[in-house]
XYZ file of C-alpha atoms in Angstrom:
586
model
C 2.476 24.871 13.145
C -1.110 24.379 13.872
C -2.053 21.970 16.462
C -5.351 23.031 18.347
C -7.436 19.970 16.322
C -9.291 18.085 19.081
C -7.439 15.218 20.724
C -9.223 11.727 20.871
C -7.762 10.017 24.205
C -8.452 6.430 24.720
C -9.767 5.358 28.521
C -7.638 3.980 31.211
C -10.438 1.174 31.505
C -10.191 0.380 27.790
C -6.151 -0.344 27.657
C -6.334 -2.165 31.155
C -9.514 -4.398 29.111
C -6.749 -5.154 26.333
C -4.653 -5.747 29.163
C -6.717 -8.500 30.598
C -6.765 -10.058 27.002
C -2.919 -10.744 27.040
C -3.197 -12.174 30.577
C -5.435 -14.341 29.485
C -3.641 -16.012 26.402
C -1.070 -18.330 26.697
C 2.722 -17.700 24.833
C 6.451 -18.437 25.776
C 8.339 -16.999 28.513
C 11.410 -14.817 28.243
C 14.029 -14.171 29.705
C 16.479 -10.934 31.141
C 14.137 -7.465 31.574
C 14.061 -4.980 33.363
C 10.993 -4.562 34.783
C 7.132 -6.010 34.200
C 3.780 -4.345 33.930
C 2.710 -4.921 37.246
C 5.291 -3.018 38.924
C 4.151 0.521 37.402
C 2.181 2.951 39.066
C -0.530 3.717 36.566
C -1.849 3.003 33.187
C -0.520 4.814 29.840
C -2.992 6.472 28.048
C -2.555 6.042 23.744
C -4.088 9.170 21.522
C -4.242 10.598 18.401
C -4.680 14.387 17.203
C -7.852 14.442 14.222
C -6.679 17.183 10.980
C -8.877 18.755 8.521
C -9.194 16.524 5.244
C -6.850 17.030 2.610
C -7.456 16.954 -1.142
C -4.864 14.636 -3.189
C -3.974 15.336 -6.438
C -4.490 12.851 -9.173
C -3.268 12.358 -12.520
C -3.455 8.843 -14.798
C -0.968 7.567 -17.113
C 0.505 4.091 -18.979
C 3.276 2.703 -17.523
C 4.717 1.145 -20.959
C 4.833 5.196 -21.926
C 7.141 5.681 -19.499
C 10.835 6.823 -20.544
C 12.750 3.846 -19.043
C 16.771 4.511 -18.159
C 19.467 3.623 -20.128
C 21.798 0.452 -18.931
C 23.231 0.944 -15.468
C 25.889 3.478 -15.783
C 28.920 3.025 -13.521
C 29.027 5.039 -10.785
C 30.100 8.709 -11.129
C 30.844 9.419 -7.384
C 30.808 7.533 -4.606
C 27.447 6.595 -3.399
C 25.789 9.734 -1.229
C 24.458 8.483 2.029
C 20.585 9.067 1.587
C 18.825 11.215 3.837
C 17.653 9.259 7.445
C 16.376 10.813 10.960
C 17.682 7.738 13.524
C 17.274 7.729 17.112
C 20.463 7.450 18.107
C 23.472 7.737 15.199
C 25.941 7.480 17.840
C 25.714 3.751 19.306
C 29.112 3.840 21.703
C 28.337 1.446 24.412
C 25.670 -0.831 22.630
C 28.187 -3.607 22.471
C 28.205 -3.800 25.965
C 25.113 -2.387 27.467
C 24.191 -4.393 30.106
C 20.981 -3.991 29.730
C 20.414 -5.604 26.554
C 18.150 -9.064 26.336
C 19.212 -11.909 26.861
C 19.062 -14.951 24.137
C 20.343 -17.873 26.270
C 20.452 -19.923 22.620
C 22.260 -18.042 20.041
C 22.281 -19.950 16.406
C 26.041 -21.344 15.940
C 27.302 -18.647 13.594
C 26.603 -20.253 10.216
C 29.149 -21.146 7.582
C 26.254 -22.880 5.586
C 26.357 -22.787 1.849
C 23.207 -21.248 -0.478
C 20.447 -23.482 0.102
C 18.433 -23.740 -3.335
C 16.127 -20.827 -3.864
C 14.274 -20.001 -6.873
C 15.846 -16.351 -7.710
C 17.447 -14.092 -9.578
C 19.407 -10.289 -9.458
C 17.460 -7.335 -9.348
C 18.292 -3.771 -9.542
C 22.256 -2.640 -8.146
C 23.719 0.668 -7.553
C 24.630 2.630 -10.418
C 24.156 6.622 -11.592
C 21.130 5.856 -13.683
C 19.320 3.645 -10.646
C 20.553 6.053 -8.423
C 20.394 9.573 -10.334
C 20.058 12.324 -7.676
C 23.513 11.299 -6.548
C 24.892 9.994 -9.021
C 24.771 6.480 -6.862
C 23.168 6.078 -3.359
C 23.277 4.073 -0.080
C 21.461 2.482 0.794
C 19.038 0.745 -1.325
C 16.008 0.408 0.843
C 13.531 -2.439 -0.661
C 10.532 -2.600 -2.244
C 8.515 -5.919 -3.587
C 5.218 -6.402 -5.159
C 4.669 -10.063 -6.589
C 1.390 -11.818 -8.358
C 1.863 -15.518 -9.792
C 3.098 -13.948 -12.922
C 4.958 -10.297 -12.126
C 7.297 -8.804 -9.973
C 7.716 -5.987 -9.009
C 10.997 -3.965 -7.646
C 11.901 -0.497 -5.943
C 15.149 0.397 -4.722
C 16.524 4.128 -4.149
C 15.346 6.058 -6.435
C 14.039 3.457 -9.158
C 11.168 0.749 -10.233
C 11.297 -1.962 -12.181
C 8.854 -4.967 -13.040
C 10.390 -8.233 -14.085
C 8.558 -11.637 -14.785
C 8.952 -14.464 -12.249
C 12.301 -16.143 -14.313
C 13.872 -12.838 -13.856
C 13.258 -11.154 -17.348
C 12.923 -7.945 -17.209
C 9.979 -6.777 -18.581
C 9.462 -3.029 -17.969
C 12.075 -0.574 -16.858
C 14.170 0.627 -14.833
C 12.015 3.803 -14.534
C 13.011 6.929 -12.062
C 10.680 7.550 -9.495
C 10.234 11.491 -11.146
C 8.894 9.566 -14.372
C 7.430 6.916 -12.168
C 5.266 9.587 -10.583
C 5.139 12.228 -13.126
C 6.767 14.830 -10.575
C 6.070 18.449 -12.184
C 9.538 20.629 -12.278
C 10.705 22.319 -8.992
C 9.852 25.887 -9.449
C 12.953 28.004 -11.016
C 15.132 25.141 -11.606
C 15.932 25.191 -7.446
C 17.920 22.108 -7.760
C 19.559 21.554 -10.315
C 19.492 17.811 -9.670
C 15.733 18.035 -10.173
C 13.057 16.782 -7.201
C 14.586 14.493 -4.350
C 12.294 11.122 -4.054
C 13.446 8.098 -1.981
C 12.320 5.234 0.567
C 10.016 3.319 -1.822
C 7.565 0.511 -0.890
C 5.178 -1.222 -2.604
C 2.349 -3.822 -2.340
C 0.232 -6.395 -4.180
C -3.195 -6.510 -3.555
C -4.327 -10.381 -4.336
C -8.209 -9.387 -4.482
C -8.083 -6.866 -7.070
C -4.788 -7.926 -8.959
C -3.336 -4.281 -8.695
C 0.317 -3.316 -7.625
C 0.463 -0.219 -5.055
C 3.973 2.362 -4.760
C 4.693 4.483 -2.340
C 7.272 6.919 -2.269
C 8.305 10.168 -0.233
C 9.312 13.524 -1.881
C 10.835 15.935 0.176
C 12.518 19.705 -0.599
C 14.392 21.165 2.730
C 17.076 22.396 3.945
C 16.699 20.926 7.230
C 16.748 17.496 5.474
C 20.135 18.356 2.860
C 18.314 18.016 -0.222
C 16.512 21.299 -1.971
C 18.085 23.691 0.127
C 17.509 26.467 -2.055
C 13.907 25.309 -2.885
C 10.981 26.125 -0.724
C 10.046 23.651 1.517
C 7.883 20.598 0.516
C 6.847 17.795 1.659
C 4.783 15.281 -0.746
C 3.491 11.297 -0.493
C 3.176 10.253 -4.210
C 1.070 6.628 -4.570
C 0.346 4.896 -7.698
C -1.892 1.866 -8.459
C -1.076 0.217 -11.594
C -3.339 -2.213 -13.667
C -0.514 -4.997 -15.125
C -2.774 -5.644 -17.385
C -3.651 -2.520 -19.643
C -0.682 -0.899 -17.838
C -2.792 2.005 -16.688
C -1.373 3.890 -13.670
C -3.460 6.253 -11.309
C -0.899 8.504 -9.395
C -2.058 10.765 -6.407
C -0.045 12.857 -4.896
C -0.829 13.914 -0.949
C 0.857 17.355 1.430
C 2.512 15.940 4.527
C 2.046 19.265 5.757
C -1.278 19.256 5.631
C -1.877 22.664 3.658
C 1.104 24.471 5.514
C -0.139 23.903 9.228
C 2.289 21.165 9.421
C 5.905 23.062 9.882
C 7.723 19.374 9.105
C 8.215 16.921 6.232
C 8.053 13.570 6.296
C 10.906 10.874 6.326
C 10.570 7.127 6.502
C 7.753 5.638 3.798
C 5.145 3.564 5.533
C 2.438 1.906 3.616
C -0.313 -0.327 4.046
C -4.046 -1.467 3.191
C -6.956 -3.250 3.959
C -9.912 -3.938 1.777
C -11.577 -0.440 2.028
C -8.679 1.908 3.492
C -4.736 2.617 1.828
C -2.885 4.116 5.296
C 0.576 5.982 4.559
C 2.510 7.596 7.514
C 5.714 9.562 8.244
C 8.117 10.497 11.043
C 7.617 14.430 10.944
C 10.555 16.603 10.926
C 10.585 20.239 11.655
C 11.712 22.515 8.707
C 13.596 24.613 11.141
C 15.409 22.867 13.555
C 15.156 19.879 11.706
C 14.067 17.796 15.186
C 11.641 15.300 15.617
C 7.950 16.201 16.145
C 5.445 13.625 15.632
C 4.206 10.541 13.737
C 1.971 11.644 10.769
C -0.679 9.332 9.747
C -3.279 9.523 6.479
C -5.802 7.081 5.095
C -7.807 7.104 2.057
C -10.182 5.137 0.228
C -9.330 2.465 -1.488
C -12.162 2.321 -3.990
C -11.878 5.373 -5.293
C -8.192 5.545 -5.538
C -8.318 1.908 -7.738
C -11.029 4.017 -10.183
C -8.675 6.672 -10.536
C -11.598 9.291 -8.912
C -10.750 12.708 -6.633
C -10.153 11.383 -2.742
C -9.781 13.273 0.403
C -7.589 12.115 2.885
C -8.073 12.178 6.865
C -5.390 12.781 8.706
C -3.689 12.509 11.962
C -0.977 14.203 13.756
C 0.785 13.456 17.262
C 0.424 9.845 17.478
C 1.880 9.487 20.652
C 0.728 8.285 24.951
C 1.327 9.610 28.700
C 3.734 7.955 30.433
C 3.310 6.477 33.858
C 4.979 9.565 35.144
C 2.715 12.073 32.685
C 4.924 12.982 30.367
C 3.852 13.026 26.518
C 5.787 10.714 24.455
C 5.053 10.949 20.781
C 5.677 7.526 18.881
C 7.630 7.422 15.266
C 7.236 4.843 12.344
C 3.830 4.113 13.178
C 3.580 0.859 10.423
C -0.007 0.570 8.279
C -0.090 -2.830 7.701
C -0.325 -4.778 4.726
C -3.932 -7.199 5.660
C -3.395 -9.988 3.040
C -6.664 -11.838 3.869
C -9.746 -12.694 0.971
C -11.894 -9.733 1.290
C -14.829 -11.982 3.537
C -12.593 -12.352 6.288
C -10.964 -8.753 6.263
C -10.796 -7.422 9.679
C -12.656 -4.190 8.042
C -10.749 -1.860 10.171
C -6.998 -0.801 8.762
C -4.332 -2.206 11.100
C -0.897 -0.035 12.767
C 1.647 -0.814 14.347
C 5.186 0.792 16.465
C 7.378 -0.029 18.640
C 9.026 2.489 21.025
C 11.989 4.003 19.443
C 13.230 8.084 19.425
C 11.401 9.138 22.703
C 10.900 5.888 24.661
C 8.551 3.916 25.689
C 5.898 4.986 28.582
C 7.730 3.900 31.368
C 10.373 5.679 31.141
C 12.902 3.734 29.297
C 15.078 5.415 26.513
C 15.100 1.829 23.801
C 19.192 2.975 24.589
C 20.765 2.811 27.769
C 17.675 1.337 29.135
C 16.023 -1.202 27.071
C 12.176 -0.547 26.109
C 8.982 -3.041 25.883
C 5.709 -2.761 24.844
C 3.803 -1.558 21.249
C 1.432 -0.207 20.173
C -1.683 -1.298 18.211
C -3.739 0.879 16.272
C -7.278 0.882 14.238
C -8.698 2.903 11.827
C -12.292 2.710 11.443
C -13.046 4.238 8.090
C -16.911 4.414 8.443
C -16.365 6.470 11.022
C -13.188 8.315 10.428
C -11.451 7.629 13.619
C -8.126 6.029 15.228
C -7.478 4.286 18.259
C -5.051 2.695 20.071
C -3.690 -0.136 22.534
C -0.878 -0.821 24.258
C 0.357 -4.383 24.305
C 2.434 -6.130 26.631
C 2.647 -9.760 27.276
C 2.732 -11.941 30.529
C 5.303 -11.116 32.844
C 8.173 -10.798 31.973
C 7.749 -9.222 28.645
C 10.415 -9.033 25.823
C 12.188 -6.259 25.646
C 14.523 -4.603 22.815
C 17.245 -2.172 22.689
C 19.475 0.083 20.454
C 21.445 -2.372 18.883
C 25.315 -1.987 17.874
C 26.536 -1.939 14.242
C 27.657 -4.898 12.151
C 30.848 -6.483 12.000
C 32.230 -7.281 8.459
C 35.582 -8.561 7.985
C 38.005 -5.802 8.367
C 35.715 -3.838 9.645
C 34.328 -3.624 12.940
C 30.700 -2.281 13.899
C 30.954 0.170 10.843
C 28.046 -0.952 8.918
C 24.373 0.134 10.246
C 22.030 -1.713 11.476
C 19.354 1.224 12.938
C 17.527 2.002 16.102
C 14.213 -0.391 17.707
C 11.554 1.405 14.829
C 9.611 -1.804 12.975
C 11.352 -1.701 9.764
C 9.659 -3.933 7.560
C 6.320 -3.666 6.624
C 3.932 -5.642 9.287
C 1.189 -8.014 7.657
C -2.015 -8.738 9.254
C -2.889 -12.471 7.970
C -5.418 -15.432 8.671
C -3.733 -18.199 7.841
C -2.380 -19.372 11.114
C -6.649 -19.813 12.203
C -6.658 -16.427 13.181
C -6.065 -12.555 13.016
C -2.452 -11.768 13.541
C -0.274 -8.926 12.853
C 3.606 -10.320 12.540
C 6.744 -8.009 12.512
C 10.044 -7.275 13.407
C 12.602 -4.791 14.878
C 16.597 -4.426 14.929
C 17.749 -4.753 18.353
C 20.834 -5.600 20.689
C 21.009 -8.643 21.812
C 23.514 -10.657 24.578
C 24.459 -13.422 23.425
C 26.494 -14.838 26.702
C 29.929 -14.299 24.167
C 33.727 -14.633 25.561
C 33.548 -11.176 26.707
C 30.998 -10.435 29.021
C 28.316 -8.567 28.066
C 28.699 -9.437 24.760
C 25.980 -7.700 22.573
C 25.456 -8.452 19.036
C 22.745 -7.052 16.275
C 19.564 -9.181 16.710
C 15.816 -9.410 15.822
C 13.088 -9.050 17.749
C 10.128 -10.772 16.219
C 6.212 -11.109 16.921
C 3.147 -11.461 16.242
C 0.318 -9.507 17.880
C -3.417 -11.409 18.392
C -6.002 -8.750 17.495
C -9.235 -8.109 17.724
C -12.057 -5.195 17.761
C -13.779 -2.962 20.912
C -16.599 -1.752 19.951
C -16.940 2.095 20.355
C -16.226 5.293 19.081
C -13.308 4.963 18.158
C -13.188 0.959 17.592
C -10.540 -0.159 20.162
C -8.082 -2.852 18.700
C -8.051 -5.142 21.960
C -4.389 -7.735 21.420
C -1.744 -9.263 22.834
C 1.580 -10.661 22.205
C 0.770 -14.450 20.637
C 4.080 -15.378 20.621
C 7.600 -13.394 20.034
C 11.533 -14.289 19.726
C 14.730 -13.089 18.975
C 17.273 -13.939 16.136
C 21.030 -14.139 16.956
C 23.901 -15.506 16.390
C 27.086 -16.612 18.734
C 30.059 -14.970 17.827
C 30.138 -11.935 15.888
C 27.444 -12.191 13.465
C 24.687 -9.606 13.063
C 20.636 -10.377 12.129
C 19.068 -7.271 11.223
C 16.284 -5.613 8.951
C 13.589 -8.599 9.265
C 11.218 -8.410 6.878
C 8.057 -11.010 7.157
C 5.002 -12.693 5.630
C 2.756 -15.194 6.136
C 0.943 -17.814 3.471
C -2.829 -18.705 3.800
C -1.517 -21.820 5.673
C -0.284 -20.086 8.389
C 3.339 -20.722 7.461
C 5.689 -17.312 8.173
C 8.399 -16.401 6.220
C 11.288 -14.005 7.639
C 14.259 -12.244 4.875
C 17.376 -10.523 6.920
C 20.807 -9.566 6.408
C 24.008 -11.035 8.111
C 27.591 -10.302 8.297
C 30.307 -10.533 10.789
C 34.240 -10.422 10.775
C 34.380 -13.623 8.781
C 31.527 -12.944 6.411
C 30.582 -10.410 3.901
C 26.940 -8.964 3.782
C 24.525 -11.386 2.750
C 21.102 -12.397 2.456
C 19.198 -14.996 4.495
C 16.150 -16.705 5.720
C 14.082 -18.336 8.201
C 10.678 -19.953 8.526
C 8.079 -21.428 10.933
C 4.765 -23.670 9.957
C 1.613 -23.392 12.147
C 2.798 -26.198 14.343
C 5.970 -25.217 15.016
C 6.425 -24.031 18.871
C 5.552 -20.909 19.816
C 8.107 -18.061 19.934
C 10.314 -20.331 17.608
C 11.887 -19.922 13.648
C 14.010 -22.640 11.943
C 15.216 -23.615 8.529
C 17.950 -21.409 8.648
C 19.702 -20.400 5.478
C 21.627 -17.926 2.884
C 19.625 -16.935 0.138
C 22.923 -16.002 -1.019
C 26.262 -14.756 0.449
C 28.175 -11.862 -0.379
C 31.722 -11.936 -2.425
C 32.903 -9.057 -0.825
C 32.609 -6.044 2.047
C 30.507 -3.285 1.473
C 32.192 0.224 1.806
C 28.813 1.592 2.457
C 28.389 2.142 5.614
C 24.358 2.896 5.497
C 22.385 -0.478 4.913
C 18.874 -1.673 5.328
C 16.857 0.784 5.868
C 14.767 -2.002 4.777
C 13.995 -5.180 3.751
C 10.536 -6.564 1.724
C 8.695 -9.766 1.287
C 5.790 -10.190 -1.003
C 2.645 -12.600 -1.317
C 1.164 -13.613 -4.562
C -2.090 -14.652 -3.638
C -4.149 -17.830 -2.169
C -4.213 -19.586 -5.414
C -1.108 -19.403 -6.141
C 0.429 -19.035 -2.713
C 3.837 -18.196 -2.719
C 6.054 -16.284 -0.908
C 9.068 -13.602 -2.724
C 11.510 -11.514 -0.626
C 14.231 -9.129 -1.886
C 17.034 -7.994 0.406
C 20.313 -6.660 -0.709
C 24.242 -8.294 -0.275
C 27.458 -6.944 -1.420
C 29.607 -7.207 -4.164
C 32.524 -5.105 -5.636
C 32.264 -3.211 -2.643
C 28.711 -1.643 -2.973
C 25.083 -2.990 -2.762
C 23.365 -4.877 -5.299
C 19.686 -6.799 -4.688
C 18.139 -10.402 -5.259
C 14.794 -11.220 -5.262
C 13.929 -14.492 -4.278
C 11.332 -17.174 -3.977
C 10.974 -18.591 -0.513
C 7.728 -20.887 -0.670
């Protein structure tokens, strides 16, 4: 593959201004690392590697044209595990790595009943939702709501429903979703592979965004007598005429990319739609680099031909020089009215598959630090930060799988990547990016260490360098972790935040004495730094899963500052398999 593009490299004097910023800005104290800032020998350097533009394809259509499936069919096999890249599959030792954080007050492991949320079921397992396989696992989440709509994507389907639950338009496959052409002489039979949806409402246009990855490869398991492809198909749809615009985008970049993308990451801002993708090689099917792409908005929302500018290598030198390329490098989704739009489009990652930059694996060693990135479209160019908070900093670590009763640590929880989609919002007074990330945590249990499946959550002050590229300069406003005493797991955090500066989080739980379920947790502006409350089950499961794959992702939703109201959509278990709920929170 081609990589001789020119590199952008950001200055040592630059991260250690952004640096200076954190030092500067007051936020809670934690507790149990490894190691602070101050005790490294030099400053990382964060960079980027600039492409040649790349066409998209474009086609329009009506979504109420679309062939919808038939009522869920039962399942004709048992669900196929769908296709992920994680750091570390193997997690022996995470329940006792002694180098997990600390949370020195776990929440008492919960036995609460459903507190009352206005909801209702959305999309389950079945061989129509789930046609490739016939039935899949595991869902992954998608969620798009206005005051009126909602809309749903799970693996591999979409639906829209109104806000009592009705459905109003679908299910419809991603293939008809998209319009996917034919793979060329019928190479798999079980037509194109398309999975890890997300989607997005934009409140100051009134248009619903999808995002979804197709992929042909052997490397990956799916297509593996098809050549190899690697495709980001993106749809805006009017809800009002139903019109759809549907671009399509090469992940490898015209063939000088030898990888395909995994892991759908989507995000906006008023001007710019971002999508990136943890790049795997066709060959050897190992991890190469973060992919990143941004378009313009405008143009996309008319339906009109758009280039796209991309970015390969998204990675930093370590203290000791080594490269480290980054993975699931998050757009975000910047929910702000258009005047006070930061008018740069936000990333995010944490450390995850190749550690952080000094020299910590996120899995015998526990990592700190992210990452904060800015696009400036008018000038077509990224740049990065490092952020770390005041000594000591939080830190985060491979966590172990859940517990669920009768089974222990054998449903998954993932590796330190941001899952959830970040949001950059102004409601708390001013520009924050919040997210989240799975990690273990120690909970100080009967048997010493005793690490459960946590959150890590956060939210990132940030602000603009001027320069070529703009610099994001942040730092760590506040962060905390979610755990429980006992047995019980917290993982996939999803988050938003309302105009009034009120954050909502969705996760899942289970443990030996409770099936996988749904809950949430919420903080108002005054609430203490670093701190979440209001604890409780959107709804709790009747039964264990036998999936073992869950997650890979959770979604909450804003319907705009009229309205302003917050919908999430996780999934629990019942007869043994996943179905969904989609709930509102505020």
């Amino acid at each position: 593959m081609s990589r001789k593009q020119g590199k952008l490299t950001l200055s040592v004097l630059t991260i250690l201004v952004a640096l200076l910023v954190g030092m500067f800005t007051a936020g809670p104290t934690f507790a149990s690392v490894n190691h602070s800032a101050t005790s490294k020998s030099s400053t990382p350097k964060v960079s980027a590697t600039k492409g040649k533009p790349v066409n998209g394809t474009m086609h329009s259509a009506n979504m109420n044209s679309l062939p919808k499936e038939s009522l869920a069919a039962a399942l004709t096999k048992a669900p196929r595990q769908l296709p992920i890249r994680m750091a570390h599959a193997n997690k022996n030792g995470a329940s006792t790595n002694k180098n997990a954080p600390v949370n020195k007050s776990p929440i008492a492991a919960s036995g609460a009943s459903k507190s009352v949320i206005t909801g209702f079921q959305g999309m389950a397992d079945s061989a129509t939702i789930c046609p490739y396989f016939g039935g899949c696992q595991p869902p992954d989440m998608a969620l798009a709501t206005s005051s009126s709509l909602v809309l749903q994507g799970v693996n591999t389907s979409y639906a829209f429903y109104n806000t009592s639950g009705h459905l109003v338009l679908g299910p419809i496959n991603d293939v008809n979703w998209y319009g996917v052409p034919p793979l060329p002489n019928n190479c798999d039979p079980a037509g194109p592979f398309l999975s890890d949806p997300r989607a997005f409402y934009d409140p100051n246009t009134g248009l619903f965004w999808t995002a979804t990855l197709q992929v042909e490869a052997a490397a990956f398991g799916v297509g593996v007598n098809c050549p190899n492809l690697s495709l980001y198909w993106i749809a805006n749809i009017n809800p009002k005429t139903g019109v759809m615009h549907v671009y399509s985008f090469d992940m490898t970049l015209g063939g000088t990319v030898g990888a395909g993308a995994d892991y759908t990451q989507f995000g906006f801002n008023k001007d710019v739609v971002s999508f990136t993708g943890n790049m795997f090689d066709f060959t050897t099917g190992n991890y190469d680099f973060a992919e990143a792409l941004f378009v313009n908005k405008h143009r996309m929302e008319q339906g009109k031909p758009v280039t796209a500018v991309p970015f390969t290598q998204l990675g930093g030198t370590s203290t000791s020089g080594s490269t480290v390329f980054f993975d699931t490098v998050q757009p975000v989704e910047t929910i702000t009215p258009v005047s006070t739009d930061p008018g740069v489009e936000y990333l995010i990652n944490s450390f995850n598959m190749n550690g952080d930059l000094f020299g910590d694996d996120c899995f015998l060693t526990a990592c700190q630090g992210f990452i904060v990135w800015a696009y400036e479209p008018s000038n077509q160019t990224l740049g990065g930060t490092l952020i770390l908070s005041q000594s000591p900093n939080p830190n985060y670590i491979v966590p172990p799988n859940a517990d669920q009763p009768g089974c222990i640590q054998c449903v998954e929880t993932i590796d330190t990547r941001i899952t959830g989609t970040p949001v950059y919002s102004v409601g708390g007074g001013q520009g924050l990016i919040t997210f989240s990330l799975d990690t273990g945590v120690n909970n100080g249990g009967a048997f010493f260490p005793s690490v459960v499946p946590g959150i890590l959550w956060g939210q990132v002050q940030v602000t603009n360098f001027p320069g070529n590229p703009v610099i994001p300069l942040g730092n760590l406003y506040q962060s905390g972790y979610v755990s429980f005493a006992g047995d019980q797991a917290a993982s996939f955090g999803a988050e938003m935040q309302d105009k009034n500066g009120n954050v909502f989080m969705v996760f899942d739980t289970m443990s030996s004495n409770l099936n996988p379920s749904i809950m949430i947790a919420s903080r108002s502006k005054s609430t203490p730094l670093g701190s979440l409350s209001n604890f409780h089950f959107v709804i709790k499961g009747p039964s264990a899963t036998f999936d073992s794959r869950w997650g890979d992702y959770e979604a909450a939703s804003y319907t705009g500052f009229s309205s302003n109201h917050v919908w999430v959509a996780s999934q629990y278990s019942i007869s043994g398999d996943w179905t969904t709920f989609i709930a509102q929170v505020s």
